[in-house]
Every structure is written in structure tokens, then in C-alpha cells.
PDB file of C-alpha atoms and ligand atoms in Angstrom:
ATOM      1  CA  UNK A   1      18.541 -22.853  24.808  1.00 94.00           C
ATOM      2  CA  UNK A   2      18.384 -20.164  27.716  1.00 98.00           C
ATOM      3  CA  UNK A   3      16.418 -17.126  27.475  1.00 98.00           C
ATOM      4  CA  UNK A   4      15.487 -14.186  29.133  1.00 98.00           C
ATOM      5  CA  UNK A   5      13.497 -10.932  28.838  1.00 99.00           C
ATOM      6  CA  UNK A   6      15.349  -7.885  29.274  1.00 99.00           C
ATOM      7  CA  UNK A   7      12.070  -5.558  30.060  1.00 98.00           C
ATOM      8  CA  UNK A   8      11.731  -1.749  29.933  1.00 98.00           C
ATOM      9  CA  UNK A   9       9.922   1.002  28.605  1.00 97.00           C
ATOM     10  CA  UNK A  10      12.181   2.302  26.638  1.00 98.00           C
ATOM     11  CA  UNK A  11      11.532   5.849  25.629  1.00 98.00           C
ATOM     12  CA  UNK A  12      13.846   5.383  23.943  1.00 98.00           C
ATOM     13  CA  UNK A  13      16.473   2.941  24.454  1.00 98.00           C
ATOM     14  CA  UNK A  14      20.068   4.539  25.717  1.00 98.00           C
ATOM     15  CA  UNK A  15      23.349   3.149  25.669  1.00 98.00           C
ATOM     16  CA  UNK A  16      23.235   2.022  29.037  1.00 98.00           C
ATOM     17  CA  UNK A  17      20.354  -0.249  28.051  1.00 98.00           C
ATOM     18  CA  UNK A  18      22.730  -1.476  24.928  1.00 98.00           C
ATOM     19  CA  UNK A  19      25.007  -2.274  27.567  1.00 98.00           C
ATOM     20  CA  UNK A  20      23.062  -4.477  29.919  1.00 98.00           C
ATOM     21  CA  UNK A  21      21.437  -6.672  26.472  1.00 98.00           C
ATOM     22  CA  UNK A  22      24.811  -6.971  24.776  1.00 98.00           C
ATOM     23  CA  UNK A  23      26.185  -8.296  28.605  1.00 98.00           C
ATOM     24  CA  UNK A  24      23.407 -10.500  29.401  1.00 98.00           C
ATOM     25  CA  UNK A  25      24.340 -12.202  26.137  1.00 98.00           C
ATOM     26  CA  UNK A  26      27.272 -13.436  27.322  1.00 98.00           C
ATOM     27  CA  UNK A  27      25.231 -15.732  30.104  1.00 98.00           C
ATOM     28  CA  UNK A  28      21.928 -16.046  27.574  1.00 98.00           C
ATOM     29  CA  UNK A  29      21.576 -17.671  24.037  1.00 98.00           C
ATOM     30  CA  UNK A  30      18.985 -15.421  23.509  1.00 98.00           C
ATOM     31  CA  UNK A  31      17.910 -11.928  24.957  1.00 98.00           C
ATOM     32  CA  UNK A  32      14.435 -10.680  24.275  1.00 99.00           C
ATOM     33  CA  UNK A  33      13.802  -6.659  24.511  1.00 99.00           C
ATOM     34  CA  UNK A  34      10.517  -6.722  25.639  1.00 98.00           C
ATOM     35  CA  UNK A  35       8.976  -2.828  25.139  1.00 98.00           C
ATOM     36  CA  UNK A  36       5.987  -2.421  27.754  1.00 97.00           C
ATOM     37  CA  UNK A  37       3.446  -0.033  27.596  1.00 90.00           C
ATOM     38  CA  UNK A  38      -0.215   0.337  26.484  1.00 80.00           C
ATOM     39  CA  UNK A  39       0.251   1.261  22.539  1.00 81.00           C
ATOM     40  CA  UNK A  40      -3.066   3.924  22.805  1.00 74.00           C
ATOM     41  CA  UNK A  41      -1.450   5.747  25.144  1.00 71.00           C
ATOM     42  CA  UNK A  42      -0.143   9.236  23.746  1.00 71.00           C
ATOM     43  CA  UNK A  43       2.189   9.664  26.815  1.00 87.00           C
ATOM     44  CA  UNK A  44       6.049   9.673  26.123  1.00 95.00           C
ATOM     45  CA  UNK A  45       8.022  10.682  23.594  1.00 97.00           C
ATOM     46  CA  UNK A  46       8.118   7.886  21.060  1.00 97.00           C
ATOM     47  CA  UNK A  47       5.297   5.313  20.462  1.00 96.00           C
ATOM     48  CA  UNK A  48       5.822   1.588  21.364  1.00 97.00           C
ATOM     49  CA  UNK A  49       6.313   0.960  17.592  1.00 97.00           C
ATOM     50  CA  UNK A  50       8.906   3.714  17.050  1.00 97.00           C
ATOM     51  CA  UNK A  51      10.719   2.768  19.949  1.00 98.00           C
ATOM     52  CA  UNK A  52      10.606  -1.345  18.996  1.00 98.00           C
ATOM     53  CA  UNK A  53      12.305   0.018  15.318  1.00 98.00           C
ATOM     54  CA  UNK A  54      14.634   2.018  17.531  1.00 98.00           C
ATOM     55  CA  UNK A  55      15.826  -1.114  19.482  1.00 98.00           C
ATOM     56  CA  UNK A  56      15.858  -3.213  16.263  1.00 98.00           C
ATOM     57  CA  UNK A  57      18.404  -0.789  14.601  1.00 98.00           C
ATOM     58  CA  UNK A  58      20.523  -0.342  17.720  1.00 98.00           C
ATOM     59  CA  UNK A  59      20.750  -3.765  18.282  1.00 98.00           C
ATOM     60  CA  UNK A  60      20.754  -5.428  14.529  1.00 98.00           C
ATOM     61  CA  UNK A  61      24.683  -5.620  14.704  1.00 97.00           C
ATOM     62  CA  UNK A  62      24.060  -8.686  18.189  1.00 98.00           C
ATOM     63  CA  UNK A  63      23.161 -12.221  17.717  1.00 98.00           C
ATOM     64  CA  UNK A  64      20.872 -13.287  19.722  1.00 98.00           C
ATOM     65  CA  UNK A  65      18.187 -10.431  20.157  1.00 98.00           C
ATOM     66  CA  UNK A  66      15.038 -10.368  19.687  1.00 98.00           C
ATOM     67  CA  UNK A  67      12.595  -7.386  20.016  1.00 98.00           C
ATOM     68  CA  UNK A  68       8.964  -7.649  20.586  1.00 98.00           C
ATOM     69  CA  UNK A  69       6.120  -5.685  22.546  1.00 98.00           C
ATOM     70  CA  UNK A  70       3.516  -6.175  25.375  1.00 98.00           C
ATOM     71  CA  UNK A  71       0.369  -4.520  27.267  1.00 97.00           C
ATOM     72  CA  UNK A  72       0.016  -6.716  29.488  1.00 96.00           C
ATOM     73  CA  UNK A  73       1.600  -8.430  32.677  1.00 98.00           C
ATOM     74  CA  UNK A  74       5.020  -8.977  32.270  1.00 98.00           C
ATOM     75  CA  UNK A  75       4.744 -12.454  33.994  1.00 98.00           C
ATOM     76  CA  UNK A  76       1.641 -13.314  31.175  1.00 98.00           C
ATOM     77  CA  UNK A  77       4.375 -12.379  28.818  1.00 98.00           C
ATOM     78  CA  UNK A  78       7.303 -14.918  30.264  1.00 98.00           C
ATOM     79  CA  UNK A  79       4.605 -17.775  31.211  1.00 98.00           C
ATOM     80  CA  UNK A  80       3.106 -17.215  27.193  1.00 98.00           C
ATOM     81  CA  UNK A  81       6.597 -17.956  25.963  1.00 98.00           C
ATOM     82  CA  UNK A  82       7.985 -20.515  28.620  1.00 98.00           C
ATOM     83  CA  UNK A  83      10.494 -18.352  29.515  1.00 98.00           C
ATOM     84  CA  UNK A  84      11.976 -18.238  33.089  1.00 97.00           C
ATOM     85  CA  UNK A  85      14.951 -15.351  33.184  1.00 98.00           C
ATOM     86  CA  UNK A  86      14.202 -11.336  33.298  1.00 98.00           C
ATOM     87  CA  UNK A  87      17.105  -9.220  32.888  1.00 98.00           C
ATOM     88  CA  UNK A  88      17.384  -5.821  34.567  1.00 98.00           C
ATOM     89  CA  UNK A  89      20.440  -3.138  35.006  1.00 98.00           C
ATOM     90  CA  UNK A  90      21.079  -1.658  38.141  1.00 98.00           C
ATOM     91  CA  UNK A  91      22.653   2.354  38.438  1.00 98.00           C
ATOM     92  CA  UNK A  92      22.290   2.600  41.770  1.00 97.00           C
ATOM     93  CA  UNK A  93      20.434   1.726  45.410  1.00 97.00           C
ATOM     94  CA  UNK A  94      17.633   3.982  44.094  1.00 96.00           C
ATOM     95  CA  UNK A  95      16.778   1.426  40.997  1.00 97.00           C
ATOM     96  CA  UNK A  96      17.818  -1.080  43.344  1.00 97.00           C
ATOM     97  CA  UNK A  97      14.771   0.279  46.181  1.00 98.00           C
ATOM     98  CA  UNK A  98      12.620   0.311  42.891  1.00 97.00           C
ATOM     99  CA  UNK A  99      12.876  -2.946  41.358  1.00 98.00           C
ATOM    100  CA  UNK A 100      13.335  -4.947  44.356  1.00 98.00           C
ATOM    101  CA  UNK A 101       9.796  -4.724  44.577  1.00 98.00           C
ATOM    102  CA  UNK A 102       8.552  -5.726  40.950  1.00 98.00           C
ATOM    103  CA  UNK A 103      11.016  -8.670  41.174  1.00 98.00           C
ATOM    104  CA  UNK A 104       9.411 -10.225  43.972  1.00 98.00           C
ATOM    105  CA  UNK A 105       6.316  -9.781  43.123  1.00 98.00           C
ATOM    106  CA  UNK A 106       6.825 -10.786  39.591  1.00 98.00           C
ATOM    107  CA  UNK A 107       8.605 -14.231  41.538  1.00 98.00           C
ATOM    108  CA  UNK A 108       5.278 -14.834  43.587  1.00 98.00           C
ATOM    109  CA  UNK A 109       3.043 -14.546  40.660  1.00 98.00           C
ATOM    110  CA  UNK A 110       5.295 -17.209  38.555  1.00 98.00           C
ATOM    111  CA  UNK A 111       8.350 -17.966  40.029  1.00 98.00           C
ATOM    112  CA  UNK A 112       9.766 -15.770  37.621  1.00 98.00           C
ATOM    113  CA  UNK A 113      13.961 -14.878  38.766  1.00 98.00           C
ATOM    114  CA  UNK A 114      15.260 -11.241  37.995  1.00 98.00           C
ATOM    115  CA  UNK A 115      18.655 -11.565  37.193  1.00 98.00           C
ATOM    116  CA  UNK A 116      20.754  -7.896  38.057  1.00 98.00           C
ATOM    117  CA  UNK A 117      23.407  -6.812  35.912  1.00 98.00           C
ATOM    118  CA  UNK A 118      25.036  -3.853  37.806  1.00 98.00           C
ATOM    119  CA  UNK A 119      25.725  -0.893  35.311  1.00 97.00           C
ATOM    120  CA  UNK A 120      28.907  -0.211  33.926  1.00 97.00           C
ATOM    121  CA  UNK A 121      30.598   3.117  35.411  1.00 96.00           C
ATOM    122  CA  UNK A 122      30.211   5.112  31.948  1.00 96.00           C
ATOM    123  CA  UNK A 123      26.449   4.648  32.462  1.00 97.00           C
ATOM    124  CA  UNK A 124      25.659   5.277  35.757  1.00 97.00           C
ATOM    125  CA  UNK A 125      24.226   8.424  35.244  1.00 97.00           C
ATOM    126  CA  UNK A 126      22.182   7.987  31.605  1.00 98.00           C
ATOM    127  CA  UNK A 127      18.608   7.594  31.998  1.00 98.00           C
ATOM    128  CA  UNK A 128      16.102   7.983  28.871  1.00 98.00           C
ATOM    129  CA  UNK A 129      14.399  10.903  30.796  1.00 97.00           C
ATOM    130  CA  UNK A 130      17.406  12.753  31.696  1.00 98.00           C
ATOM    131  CA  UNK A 131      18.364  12.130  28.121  1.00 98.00           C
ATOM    132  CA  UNK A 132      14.820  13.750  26.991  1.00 97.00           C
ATOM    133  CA  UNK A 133      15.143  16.805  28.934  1.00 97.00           C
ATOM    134  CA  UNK A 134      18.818  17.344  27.929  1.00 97.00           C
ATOM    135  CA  UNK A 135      17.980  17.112  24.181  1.00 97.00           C
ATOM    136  CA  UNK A 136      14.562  19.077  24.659  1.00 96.00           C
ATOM    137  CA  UNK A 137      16.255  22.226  26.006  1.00 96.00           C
ATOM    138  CA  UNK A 138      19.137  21.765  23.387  1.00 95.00           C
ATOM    139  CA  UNK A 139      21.697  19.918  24.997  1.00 96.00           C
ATOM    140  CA  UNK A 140      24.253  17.508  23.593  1.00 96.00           C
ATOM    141  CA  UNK A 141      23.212  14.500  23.916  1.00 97.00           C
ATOM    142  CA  UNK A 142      26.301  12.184  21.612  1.00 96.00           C
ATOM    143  CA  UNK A 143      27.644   9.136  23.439  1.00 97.00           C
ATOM    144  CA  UNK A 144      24.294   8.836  25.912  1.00 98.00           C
ATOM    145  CA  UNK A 145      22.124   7.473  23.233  1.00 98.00           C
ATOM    146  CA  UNK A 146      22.959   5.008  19.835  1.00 98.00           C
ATOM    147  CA  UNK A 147      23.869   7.197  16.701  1.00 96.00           C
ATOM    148  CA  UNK A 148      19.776   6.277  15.191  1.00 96.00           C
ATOM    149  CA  UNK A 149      18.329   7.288  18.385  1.00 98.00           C
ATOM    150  CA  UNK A 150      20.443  10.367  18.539  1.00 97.00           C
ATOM    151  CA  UNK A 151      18.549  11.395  15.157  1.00 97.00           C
ATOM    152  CA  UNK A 152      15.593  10.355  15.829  1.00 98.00           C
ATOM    153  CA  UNK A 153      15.188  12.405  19.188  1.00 97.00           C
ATOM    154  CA  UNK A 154      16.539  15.535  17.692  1.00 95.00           C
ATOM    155  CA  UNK A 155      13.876  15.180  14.729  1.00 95.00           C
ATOM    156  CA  UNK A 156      11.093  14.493  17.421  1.00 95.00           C
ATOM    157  CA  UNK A 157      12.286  18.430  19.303  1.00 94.00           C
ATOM    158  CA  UNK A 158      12.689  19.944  15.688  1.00 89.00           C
ATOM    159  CA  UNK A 159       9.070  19.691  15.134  1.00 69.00           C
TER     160      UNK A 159
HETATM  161  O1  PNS B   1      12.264   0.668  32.459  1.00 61.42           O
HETATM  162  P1  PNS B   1      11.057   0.778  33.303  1.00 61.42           P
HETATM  163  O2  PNS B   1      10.031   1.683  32.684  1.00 61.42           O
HETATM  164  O3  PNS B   1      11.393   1.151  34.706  1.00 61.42           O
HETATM  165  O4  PNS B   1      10.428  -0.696  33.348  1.00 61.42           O
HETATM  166  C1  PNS B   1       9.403  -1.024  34.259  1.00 61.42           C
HETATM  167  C2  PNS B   1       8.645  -2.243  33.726  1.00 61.42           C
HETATM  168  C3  PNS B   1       8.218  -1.978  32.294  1.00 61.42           C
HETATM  169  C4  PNS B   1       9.553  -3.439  33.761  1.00 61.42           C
HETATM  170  C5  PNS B   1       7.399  -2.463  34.605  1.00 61.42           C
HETATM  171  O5  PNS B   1       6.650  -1.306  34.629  1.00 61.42           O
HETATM  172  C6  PNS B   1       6.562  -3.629  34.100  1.00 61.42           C
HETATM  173  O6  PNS B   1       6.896  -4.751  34.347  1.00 61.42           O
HETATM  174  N1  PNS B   1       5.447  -3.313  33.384  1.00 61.42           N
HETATM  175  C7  PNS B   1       4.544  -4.324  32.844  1.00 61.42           C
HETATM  176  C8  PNS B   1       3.295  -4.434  33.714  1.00 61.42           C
HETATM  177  C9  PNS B   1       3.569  -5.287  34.952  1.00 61.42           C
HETATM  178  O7  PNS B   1       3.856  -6.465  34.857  1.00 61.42           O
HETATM  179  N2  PNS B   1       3.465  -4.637  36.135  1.00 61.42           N
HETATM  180  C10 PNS B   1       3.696  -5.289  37.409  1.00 61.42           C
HETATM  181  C11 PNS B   1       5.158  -5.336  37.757  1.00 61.42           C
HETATM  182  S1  PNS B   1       5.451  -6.184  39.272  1.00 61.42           S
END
């Protein structure tokens, strides 16, 4: 059975994200969103635990996903569960500059591999923090985000 982490904070998951997990199931048995973040920490919009139940409804219509969260290291996370694959999306040379990085350093603490998926063309520009600011100032946010997550952010800017 091959597996791999699909990593990411999350805040809160976007259609572009959907994207890359239902893709990298076509070359995984099983894809694990793995939210990171410390859950004490106030900072972003949604807590670790809203934005886990976020990426369980979003995804609950794949086979093959799992959903789960971690503080820590991501490599303590993959070596924990024997697990050898980490699945990113790339939008562009920017994320490219950024997770080079992170990659190779994740592959010198374990011998870890990142595996890129490059973004499909409709998503190239959706980011959870553009998404954020567009909805906070009142924009229209349909199509960036899944339906749940479209509701859930405008509930979060109601208050
Ligand atoms: O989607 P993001 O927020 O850009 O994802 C970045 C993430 C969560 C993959 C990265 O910050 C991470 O791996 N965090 C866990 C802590 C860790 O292992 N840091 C060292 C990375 S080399």
C-alpha cells in the first residue's frame, strides 16, 4: 500500500488544495492531509480542529483520504507512521523558491522525497490568504473555496 502526506496549514483548505489530494490519488492508495500548526496558537482564521472538520467534509466524497493533525516536525510525523511520500502543489517559481528548501531539508533529516504536483491552470492564482482577504472585505469568494468552506468563512467575517 503506498502512502503519502499531503502537508499544509490549511487556513482553510481551497480548491486548489482539493485538486492536488484528489490528483495525488491517482499515483497513491492513500493520501493523508496532514494540518500543521501548534493547536494553542490563536493566530489564523480557523483553529487546527475547525480546519481538520473542514478538510473531512470537503474531502468525504474521495477514497482514500485520511485527515489528521500535527505540532511537531513533519519528518517525526512520516518516520511515526512509516511513511516515505510528501505531496506538495506547485503555482508557481515563487512556491517553487519556497519549498525547495523544506524538501531538502526534510530529505536530509529522513530521506523523506517531496513529490510536486504542478497546479492546474484554474488554480494558479487561489491561495487561502488571498481567499481571506477577499472574503474579509466582502468579496465573492464562490468557485475558490469548497461550498462548506465557503459558509464557514463567511460565518467567521459575520461575527
Ligand atoms: O501550506 P504551508 O503553510 O506553506 O505548509 C508549510 C508546512 C506546514 C508544510 C511547513 O511549515 C511544515 O512542514 N511545518 C511543520 C514543521 C516542520 O517540519 N518544519 C520544518 C520544515 S523543513
Amino acid at each position: 500500500m503506498t502512502i503519502a502526506v499531503c502537508p499544509g496549514s490549511f487556513d482553510p483548505i481551497t480548491n486548489g488544495h482539493l485538486d492536488i489530494v484528489t490528483r495525488a490519488l491517482r499515483h497513491f492508495d492513500e493520501v493523508i492531509v496532514l494540518v500543521t500548526g501548534n493547536p494553542t496558537k490563536t493566530s489564523g482564521l480557523f483553529t487546527i480542529d475547525e480546519r481538520v472538520d473542514l478538510i473531512r467534509e470537503a474531502t468525504s466524497h474521495l477514497e482514500g483520504v485520511r485527515v489528521d493533525s500535527w505540532a511537531g516536525l513533519l519528518v517525526d510525523y512520516t518516520t511515526q507512521h512509516d511513511i516515505s511520500a510528501l505531496i506538495k502543489g506547485l503555482r508557481s517559481s515563487l512556491d517553487y523558491e519556497y519549498e525547495l528548501p523544506m524538501a531538502q531539508m526534510n530529505r536530509r533529516l529522513t530521506g523523506v522525497d517531496t513529490y510536486f504536483l504542478l497546479t492546474d491552470e484554474k488554480y494558479g492564482y487561489i491561495s487561502s490568504s488571498l481567499t481571506k482577504e477577499v472574503a474579509k472585505y466582502g468579496g465573492d469568494i464562490s468557485g475558490l473555496v469548497p461550498e462548506s468552506v465557503h459558509d464557514a468563512i463567511r460565518e467567521k467575517f459575520s461575527n
